[in-house]
PDB file of C-alpha atoms in Angstrom:
ATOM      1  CA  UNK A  60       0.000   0.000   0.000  1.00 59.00           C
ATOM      2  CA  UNK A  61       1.739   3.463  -1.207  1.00 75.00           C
ATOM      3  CA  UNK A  62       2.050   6.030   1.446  1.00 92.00           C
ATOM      4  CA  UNK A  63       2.351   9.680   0.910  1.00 96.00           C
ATOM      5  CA  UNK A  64       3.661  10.719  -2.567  1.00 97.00           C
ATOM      6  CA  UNK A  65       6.254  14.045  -2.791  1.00 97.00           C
ATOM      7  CA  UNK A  66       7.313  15.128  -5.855  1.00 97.00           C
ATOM      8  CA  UNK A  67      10.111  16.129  -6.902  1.00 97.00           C
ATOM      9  CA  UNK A  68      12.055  15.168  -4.062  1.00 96.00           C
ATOM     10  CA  UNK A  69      14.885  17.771  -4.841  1.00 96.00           C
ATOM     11  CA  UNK A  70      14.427  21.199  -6.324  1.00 96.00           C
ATOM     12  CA  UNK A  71      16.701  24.075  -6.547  1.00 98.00           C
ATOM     13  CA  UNK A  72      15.569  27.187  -7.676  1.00 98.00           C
ATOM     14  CA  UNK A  73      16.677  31.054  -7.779  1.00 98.00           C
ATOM     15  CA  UNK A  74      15.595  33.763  -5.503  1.00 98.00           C
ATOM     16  CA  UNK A  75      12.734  35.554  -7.305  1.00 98.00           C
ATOM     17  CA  UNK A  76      11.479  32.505  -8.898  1.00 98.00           C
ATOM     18  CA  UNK A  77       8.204  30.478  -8.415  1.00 98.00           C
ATOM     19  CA  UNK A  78       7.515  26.870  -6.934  1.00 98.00           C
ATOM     20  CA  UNK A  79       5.183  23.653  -7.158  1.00 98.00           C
ATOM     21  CA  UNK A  80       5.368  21.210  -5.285  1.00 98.00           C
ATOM     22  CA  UNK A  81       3.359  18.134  -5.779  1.00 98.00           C
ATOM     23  CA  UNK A  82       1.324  15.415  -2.804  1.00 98.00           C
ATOM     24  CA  UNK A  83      -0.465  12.760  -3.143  1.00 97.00           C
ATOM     25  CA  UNK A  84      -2.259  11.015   0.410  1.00 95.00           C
ATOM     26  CA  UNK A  85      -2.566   7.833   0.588  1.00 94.00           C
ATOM     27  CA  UNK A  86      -5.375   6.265  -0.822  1.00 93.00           C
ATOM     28  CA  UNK A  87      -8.966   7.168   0.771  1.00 89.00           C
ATOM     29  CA  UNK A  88      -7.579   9.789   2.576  1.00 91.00           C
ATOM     30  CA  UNK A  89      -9.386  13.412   2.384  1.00 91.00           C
ATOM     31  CA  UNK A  90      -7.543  15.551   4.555  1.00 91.00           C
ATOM     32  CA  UNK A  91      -4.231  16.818   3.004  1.00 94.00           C
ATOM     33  CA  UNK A  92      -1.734  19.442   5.410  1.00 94.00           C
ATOM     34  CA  UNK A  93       1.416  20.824   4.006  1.00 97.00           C
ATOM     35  CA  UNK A  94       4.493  21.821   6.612  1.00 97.00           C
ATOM     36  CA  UNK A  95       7.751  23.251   6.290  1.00 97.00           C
ATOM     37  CA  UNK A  96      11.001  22.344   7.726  1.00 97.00           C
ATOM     38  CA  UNK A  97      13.897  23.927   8.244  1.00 95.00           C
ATOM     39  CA  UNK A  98      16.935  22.636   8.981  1.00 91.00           C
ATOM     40  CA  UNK A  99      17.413  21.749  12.580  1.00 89.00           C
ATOM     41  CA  UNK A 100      13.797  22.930  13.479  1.00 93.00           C
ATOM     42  CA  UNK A 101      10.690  21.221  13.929  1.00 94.00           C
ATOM     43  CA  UNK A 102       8.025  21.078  11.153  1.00 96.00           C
ATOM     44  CA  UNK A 103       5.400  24.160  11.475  1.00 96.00           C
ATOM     45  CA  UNK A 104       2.179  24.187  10.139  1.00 94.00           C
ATOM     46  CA  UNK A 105       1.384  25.665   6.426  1.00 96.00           C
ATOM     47  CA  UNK A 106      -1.866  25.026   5.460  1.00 92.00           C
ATOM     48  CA  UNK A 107      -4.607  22.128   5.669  1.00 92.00           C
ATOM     49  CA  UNK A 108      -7.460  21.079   2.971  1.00 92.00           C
ATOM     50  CA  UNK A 109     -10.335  19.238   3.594  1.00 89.00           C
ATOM     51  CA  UNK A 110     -12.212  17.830   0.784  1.00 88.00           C
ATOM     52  CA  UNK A 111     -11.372  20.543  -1.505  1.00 89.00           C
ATOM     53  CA  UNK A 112     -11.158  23.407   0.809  1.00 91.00           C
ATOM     54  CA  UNK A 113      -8.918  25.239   2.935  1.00 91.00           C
ATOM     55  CA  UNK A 114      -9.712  24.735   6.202  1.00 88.00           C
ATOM     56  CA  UNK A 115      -6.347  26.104   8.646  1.00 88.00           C
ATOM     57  CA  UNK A 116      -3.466  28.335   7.635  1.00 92.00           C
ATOM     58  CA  UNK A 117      -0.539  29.131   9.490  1.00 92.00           C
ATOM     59  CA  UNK A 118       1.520  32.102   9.709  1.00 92.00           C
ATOM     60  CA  UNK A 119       2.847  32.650   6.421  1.00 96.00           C
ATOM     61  CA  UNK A 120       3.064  35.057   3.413  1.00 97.00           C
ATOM     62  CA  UNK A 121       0.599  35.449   0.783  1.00 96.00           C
ATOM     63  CA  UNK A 122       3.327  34.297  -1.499  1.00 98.00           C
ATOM     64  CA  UNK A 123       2.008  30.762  -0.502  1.00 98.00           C
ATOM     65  CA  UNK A 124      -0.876  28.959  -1.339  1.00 97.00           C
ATOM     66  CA  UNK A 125      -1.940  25.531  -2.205  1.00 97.00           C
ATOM     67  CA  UNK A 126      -5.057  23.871  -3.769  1.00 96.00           C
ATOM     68  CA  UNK A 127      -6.926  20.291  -3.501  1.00 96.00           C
ATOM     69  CA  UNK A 128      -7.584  18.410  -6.254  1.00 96.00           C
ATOM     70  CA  UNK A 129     -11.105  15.982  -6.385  1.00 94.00           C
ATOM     71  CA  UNK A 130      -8.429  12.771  -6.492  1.00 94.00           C
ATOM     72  CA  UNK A 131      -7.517  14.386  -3.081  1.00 94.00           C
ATOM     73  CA  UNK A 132      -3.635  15.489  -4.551  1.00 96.00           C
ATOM     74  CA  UNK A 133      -2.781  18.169  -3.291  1.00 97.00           C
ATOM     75  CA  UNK A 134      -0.515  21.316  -4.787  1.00 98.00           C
ATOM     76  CA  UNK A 135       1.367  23.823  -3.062  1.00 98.00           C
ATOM     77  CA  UNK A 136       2.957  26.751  -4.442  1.00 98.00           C
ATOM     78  CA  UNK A 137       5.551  29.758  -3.529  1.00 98.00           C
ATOM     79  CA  UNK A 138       6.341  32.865  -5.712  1.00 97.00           C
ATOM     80  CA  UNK A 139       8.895  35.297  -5.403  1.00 98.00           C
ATOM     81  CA  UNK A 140      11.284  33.257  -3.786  1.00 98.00           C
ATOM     82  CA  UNK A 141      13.196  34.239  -1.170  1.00 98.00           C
ATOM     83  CA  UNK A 142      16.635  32.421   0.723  1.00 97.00           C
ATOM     84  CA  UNK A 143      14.548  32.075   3.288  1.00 97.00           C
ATOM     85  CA  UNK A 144      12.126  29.825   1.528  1.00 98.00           C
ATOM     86  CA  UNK A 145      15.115  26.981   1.744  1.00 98.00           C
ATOM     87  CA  UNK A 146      13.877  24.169   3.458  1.00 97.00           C
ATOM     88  CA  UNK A 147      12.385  20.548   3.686  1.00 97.00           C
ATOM     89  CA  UNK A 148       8.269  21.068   2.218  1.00 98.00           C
ATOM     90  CA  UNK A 149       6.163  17.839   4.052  1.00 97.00           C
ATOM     91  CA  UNK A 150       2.936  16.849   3.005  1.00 97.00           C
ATOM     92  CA  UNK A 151       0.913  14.823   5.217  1.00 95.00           C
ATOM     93  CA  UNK A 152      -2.461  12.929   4.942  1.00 93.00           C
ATOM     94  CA  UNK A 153      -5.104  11.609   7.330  1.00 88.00           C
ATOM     95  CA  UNK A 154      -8.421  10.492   7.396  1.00 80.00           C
ATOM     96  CA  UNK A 155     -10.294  12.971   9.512  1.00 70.00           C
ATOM     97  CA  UNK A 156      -7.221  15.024  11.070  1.00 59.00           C
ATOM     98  CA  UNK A 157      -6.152  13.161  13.332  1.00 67.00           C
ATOM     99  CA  UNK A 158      -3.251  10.278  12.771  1.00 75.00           C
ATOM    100  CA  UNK A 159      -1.166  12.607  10.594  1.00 86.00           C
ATOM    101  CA  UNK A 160       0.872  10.265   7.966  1.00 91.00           C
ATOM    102  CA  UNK A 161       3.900  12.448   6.677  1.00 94.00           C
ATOM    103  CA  UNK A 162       5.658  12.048   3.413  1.00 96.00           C
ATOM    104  CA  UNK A 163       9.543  12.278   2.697  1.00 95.00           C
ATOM    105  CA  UNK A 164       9.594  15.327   1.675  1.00 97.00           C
ATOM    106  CA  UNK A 165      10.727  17.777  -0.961  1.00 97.00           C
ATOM    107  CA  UNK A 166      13.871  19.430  -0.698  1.00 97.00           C
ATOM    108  CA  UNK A 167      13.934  22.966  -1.467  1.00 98.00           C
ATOM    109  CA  UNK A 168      16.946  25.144  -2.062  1.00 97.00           C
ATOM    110  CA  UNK A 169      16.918  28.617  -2.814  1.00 98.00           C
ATOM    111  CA  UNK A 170      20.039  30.377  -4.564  1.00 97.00           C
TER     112      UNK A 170
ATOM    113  CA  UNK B 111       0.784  31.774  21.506  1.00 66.00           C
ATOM    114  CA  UNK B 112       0.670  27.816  20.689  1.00 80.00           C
ATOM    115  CA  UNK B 113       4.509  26.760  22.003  1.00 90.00           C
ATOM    116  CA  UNK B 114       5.738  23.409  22.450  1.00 96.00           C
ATOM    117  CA  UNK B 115       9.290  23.226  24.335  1.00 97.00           C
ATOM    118  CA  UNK B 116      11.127  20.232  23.972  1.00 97.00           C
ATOM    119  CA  UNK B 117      14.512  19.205  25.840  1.00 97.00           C
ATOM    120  CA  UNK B 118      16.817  18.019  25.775  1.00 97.00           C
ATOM    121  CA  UNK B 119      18.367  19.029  22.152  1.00 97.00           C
ATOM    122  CA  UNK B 120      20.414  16.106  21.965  1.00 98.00           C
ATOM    123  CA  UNK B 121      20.769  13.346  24.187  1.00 98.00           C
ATOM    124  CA  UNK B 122      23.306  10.352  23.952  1.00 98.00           C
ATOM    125  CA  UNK B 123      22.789   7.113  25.816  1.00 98.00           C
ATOM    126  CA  UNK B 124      25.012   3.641  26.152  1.00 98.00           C
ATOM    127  CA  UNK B 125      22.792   0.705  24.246  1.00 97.00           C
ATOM    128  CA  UNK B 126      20.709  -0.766  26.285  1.00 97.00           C
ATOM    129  CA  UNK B 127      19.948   2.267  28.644  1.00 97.00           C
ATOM    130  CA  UNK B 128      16.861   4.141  28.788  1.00 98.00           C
ATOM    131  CA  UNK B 129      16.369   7.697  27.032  1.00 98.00           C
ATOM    132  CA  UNK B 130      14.178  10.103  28.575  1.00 98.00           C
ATOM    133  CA  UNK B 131      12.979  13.338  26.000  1.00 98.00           C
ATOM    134  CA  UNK B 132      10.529  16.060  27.968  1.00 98.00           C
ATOM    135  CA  UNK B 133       7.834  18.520  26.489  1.00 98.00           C
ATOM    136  CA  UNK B 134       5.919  21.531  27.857  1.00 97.00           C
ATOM    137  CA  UNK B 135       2.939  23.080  25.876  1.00 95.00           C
ATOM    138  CA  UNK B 136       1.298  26.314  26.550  1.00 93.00           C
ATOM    139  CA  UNK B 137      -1.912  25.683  25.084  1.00 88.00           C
ATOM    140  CA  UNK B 138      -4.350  24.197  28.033  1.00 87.00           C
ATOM    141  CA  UNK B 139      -6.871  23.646  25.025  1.00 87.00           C
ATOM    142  CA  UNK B 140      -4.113  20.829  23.414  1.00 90.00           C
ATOM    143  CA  UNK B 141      -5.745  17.157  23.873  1.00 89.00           C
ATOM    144  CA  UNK B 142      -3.905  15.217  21.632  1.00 90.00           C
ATOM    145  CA  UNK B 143      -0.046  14.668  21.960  1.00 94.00           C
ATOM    146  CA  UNK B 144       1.619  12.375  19.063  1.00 93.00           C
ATOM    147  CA  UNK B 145       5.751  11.612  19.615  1.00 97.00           C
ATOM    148  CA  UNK B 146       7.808  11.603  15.635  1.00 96.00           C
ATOM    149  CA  UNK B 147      10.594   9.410  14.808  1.00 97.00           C
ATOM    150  CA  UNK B 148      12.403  10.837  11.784  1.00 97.00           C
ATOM    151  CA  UNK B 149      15.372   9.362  10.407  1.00 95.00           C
ATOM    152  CA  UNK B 150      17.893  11.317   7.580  1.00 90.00           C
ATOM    153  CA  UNK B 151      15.999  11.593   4.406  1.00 87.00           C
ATOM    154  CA  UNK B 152      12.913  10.952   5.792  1.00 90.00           C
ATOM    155  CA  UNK B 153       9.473  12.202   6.747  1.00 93.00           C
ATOM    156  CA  UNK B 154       8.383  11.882  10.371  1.00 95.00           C
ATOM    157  CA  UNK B 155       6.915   8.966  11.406  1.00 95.00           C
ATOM    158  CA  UNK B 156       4.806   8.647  14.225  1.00 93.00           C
ATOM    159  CA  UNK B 157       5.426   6.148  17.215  1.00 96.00           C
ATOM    160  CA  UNK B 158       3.168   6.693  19.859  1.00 95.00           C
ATOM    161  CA  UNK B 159       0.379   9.227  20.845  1.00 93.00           C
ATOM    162  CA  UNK B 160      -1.818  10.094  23.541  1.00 93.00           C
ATOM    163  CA  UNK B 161      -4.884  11.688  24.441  1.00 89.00           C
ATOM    164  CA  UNK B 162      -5.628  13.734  27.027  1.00 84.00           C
ATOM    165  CA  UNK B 163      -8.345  11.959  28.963  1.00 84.00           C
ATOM    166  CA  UNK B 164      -5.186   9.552  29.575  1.00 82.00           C
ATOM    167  CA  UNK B 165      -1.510   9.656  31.944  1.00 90.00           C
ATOM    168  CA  UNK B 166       0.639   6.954  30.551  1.00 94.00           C
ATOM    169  CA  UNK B 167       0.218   4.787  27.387  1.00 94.00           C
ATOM    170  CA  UNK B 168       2.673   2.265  26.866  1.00 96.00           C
ATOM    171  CA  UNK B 169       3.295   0.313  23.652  1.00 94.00           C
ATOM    172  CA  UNK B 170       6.355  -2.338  23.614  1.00 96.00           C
ATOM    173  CA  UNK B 171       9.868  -0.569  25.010  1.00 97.00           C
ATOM    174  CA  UNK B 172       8.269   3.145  24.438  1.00 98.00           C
ATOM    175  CA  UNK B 173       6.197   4.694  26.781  1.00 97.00           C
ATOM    176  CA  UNK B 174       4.690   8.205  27.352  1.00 98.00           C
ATOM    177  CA  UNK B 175       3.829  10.626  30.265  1.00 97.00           C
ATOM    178  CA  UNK B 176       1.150  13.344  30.631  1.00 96.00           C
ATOM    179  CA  UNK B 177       0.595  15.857  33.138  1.00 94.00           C
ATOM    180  CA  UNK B 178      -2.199  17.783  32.191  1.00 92.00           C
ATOM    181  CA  UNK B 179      -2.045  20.027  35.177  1.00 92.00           C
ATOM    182  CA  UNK B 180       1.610  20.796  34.663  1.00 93.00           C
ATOM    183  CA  UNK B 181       1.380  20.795  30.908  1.00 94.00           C
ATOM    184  CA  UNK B 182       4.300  18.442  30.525  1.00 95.00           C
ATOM    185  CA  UNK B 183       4.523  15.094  29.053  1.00 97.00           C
ATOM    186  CA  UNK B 184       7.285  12.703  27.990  1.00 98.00           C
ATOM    187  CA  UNK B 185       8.960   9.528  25.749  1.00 98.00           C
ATOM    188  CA  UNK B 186      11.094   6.871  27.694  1.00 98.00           C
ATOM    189  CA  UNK B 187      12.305   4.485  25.538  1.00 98.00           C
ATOM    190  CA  UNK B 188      13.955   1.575  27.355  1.00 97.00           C
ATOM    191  CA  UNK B 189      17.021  -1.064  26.359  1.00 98.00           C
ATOM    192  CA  UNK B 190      17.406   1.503  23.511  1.00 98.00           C
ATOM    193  CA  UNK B 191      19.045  -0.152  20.489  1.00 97.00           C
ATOM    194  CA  UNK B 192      21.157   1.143  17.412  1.00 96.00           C
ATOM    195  CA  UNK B 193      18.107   1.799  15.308  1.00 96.00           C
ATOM    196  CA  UNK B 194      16.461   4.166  17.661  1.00 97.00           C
ATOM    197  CA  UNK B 195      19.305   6.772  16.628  1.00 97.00           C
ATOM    198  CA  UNK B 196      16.996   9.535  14.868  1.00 97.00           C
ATOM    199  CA  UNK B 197      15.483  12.535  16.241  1.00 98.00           C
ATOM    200  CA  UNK B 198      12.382  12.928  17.708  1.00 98.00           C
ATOM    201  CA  UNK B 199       9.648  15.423  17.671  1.00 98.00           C
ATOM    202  CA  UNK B 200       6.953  15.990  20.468  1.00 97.00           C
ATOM    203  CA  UNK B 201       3.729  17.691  19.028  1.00 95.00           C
ATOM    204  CA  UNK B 202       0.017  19.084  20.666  1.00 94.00           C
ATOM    205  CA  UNK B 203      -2.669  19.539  18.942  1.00 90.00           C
ATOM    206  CA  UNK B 204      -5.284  21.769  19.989  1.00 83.00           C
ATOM    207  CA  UNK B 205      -8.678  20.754  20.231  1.00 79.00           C
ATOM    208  CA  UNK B 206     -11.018  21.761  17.627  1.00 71.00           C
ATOM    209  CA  UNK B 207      -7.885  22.600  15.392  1.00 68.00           C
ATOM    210  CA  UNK B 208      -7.152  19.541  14.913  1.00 65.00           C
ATOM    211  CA  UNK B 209      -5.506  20.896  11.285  1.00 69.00           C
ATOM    212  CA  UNK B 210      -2.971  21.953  13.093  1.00 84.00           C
ATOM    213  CA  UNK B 211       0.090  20.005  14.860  1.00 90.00           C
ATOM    214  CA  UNK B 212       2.371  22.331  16.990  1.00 93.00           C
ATOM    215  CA  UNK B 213       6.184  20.628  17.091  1.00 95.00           C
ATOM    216  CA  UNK B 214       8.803  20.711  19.629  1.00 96.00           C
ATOM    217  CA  UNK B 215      11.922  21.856  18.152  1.00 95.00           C
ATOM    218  CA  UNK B 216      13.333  18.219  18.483  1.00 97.00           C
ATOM    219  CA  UNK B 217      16.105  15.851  20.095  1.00 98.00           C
ATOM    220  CA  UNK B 218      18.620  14.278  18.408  1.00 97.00           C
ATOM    221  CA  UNK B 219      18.783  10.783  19.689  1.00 98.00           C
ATOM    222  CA  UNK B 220      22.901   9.014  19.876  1.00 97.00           C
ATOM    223  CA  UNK B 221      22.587   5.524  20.718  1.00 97.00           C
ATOM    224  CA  UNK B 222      26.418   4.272  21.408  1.00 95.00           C
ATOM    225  CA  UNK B 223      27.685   0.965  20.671  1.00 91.00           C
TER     226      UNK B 223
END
C-alpha cells in the first residue's frame, strides 16, 4: 500500500522565482496538510485542505498557497522566492485530522 | 501563543539504557499529543500518541507521560538499540484545530555501541 507521494524530491531554484510542489495522500484519505522544515527545526504548520477546501493556515506570506484536487492530490505553491524559503516542504495525509501520515519530503533550495 | 518546548536538544545514551525526551505546551486547550521518529531523508513517522483523557500509554519498550495540570509530558524508551538513533519530535494539537500540529523543536537521539 503506497504512502504519501512528494514530488520532486529535490528542487533548486533562484531567488525571485516560483515553486510547485506536488502530494499525493494515501489512498482514501481526504484531509491533506502541508508543513515546512527547516533545517534543525521542527516542522510548522502551512496550510490544511479538507475535501477541496482550505480549512487552517498558518503564519505565512501570501506568497504561498496551495489547492486540492477531487483525487484528493494536493498542490502547493511559492512565488517570489526568497533564501529564506530553503527548506524541507512535508505533506501529510489523514483520514479525519487526526493520525497525521507524513511524506519524505521535498527538498527545497533557494540560490 | 501555541509553544511546544522540547529538551533536551540532543541526548546520547550507552545501548541498552533508557532515554528520557521532555515537552511543555502552553496551550491548556491541546488534547492530543503524538511523539515523531524521523530518520535522515525521511518524513516523520509517528510512534506513539496520547490523548488527554489519559496519563501513561505504553506500547512495547516506548512509553509516554502526561501531566495535564503541569502541561508536561514525555517519551522513555527503554534497552534503547542502534536503530532508535533519529530525532524525535513531540507535538500538541489543539482541540477543535485539529488541522494543526504544533512541534517541539526536536532531540537528536545518539545511541552508542
Amino acid at each position: 500500500d503506497a504512502g504519501v507521494t512528494q514530488s520532486p524530491t529535490h528542487l533548486i531554484k533562484t531567488r525571485g522565482q516560483q515553486v510547485t510542489l506536488r502530494c499525493s495522500p494515501i489512498s482514501g484519505h481526504k484531509s491533506v496538510s502541508w508543513y515546512q522544515q527547516v533545517l534543525g527545526q521542527g516542522p510548522q504548520f502551512i496550510f490544511q485542505y479538507y475535501e477541496k477546501e482550505e480549512r487552517g493556515r498558518g503564519n505565512f506570506p501570501d506568497r504561498f498557497s496551495a489547492r486540492q484536487f477531487p483525487n484528493y492530490s494536493s498542490e502547493l505553491n511559492v512565488n517570489a522566492l526568497l533564501l529564506g524559503d530553503s527548506a524541507l516542504y512535508l505533506c501529510a495525509s489523514s483520514l479525519q485530522g487526526r493520525g497525521y501520515t507524513f511524506g519524505s519530503g521535498t527538498r527545497l533550495t533557494v540560490v | 501563543g501555541e509553544n511546544v518546548e522540547q529538551h533536551p536538544s540532543t541526548l546520547s545514551v550507552q545501548e541498552g539504557d533508557s532515554a528520557v525526551i521532555k515537552c511543555t505546551y502552553s496551550d491548556s486547550a491541546s488534547n492530543y499529543f503524538p511523539w515523531y521518529k524521523q530518520e535522515l531523508g525521511k518524513g516523520p513517522q509517528l510512534i506513539i500518541d496520547i490523548r488527554s483523557n489519559v496519563g501513561e500509554k505504553k506500547d512495547q519498550r516506548i512509553a509516554v507521560t502526561l501531566n495535564k495540570t503541569a502541561k508536561h509530558f514525555s517519551l522513555h524508551i527503554t534497552e534503547t538499540q542502534p536503530e532508535d538513533s533519529a530525532v524525535y519530535f513531540c507535538a500538541a494539537v489543539p482541540i477543535n484545530r485539529d488541522d494543526k500540529i504544533i512541534f517541539g523543536k526536536g532531540t537528536r537521539l545518539h545511541i552508542l555501541p
